[in-house]
Coordinates of C-alpha atoms in Angstrom, one line a residue:
X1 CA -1.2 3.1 -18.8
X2 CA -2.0 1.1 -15.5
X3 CA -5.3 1.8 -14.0
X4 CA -5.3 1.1 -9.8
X5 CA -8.5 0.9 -8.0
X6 CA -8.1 0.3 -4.0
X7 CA -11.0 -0.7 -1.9
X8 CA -11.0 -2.0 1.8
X9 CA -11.1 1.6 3.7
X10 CA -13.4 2.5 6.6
X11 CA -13.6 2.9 10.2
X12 CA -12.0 0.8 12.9
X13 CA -11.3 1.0 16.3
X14 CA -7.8 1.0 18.3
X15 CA -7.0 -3.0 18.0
X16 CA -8.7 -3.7 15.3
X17 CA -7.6 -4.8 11.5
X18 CA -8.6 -4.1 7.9
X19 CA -7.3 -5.2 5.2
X20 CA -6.9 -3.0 1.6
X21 CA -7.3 -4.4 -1.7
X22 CA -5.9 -2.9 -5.3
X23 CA -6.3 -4.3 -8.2
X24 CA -4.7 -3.1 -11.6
X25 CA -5.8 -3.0 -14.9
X26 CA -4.5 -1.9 -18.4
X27 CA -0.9 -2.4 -19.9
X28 CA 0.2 -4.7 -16.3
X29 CA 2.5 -6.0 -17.8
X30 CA 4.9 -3.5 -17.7
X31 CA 3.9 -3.7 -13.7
X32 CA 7.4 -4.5 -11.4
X33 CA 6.7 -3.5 -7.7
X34 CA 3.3 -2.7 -6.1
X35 CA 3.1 -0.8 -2.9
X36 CA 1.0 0.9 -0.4
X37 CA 1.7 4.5 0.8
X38 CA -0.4 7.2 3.3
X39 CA -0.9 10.3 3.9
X40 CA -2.2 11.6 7.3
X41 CA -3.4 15.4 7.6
X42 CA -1.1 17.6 7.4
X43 CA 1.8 15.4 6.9
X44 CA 3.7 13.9 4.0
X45 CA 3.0 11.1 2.4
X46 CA 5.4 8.2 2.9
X47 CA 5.6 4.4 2.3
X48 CA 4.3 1.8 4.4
X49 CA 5.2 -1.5 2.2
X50 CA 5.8 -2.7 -1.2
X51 CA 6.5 -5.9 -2.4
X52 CA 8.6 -6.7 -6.0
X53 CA 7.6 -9.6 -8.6
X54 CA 10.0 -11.6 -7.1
X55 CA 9.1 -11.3 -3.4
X56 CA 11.2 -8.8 -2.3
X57 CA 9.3 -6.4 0.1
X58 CA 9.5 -3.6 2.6
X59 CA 8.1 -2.0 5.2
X60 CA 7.7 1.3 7.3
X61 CA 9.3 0.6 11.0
X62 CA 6.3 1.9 11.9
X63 CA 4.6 -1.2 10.8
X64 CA 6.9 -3.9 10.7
X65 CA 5.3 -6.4 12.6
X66 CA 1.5 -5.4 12.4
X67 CA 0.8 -4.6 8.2
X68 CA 1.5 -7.9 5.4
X69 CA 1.6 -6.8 1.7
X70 CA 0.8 -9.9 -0.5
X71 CA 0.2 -9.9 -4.3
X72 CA -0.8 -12.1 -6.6
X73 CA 1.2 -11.9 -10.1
X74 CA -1.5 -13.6 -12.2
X75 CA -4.3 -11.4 -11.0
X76 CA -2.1 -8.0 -10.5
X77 CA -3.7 -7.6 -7.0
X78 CA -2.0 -6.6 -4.0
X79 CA -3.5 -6.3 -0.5
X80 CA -2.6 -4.8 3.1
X81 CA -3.3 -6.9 6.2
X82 CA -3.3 -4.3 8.7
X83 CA -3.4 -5.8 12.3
X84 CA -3.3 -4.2 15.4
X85 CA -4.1 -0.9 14.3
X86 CA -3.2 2.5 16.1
X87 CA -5.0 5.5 15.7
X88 CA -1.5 7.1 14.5
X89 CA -2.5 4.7 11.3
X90 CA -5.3 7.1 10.2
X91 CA -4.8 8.3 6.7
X92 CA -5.5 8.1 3.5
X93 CA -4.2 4.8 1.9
X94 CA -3.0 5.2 -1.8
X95 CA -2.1 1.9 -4.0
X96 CA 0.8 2.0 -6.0
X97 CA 3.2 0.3 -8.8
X98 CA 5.9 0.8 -10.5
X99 CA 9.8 0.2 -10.9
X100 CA 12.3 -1.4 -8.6
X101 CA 15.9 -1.3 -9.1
X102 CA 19.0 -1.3 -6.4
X103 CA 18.3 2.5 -5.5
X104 CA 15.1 1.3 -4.3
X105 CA 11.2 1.4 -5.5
X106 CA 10.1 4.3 -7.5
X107 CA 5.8 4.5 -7.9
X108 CA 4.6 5.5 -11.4
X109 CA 1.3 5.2 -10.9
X110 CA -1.7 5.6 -8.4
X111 CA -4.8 5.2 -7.0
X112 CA -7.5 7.3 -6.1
X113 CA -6.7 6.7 -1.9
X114 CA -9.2 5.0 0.5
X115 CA -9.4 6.1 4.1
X116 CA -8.5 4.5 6.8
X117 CA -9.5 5.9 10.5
X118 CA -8.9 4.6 13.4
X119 CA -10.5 5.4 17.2
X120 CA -9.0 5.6 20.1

């Protein structure tokens, strides 16, 4: 079982950055790929980045550009640098990890979500 525990969240204005942290606890090693994903009100949640052991990562179009996902293997941290924020980025920000393979990254196991809201 992998524990995640996100922190970072609050309130920033139109411009602005933030920057989410997770850290994981309990059997990590089994940990591949860590990731971020949202949910904004009333609409799906979907991916904004991931990154594998190895480097690989990914990224929303919607954020290419403005959000960097780093990790740090020894520690089983990841963090979102979120720059130039839009108030379209409000949501709730869930931590992630979990497989990787060819057909793409598949999340086993969550955090508890930290908002994120941003004014215009």
């Amino acid at each position: 079982q992998v524990q995640l525990v996100e922190s970072g969240g609050g309130l920033v204005q139109a411009g602005g950055s933030l920057r989410l942290s997770c850290a994981a606890s309990g059997s990590i090693f089994s940990i591949a790929t860590m990731g971020w994903y949202r949910q904004a009100p009333g609409k799906q949640r979907e991916l904004v980045a991931y990154r594998t052991a190895g480097g690989t990562t990914n990224y929303a179009d919607s954020v290419k550009g403005r959000f960097t996902i780093s990790r740090d293997n020894t520690k089983s941290t990841v963090a979102l640098q979120m720059n130039s924020l839009h108030p379209e980025d409000t949501a709730v920000y869930y931590c992630n990890a979990g497989n990787y393979n060819s057909a793409g990254y598949f999340p086993r196991y969550w955090g508890q979500g930290t908002q994120v809201t941003v004014s215009s």
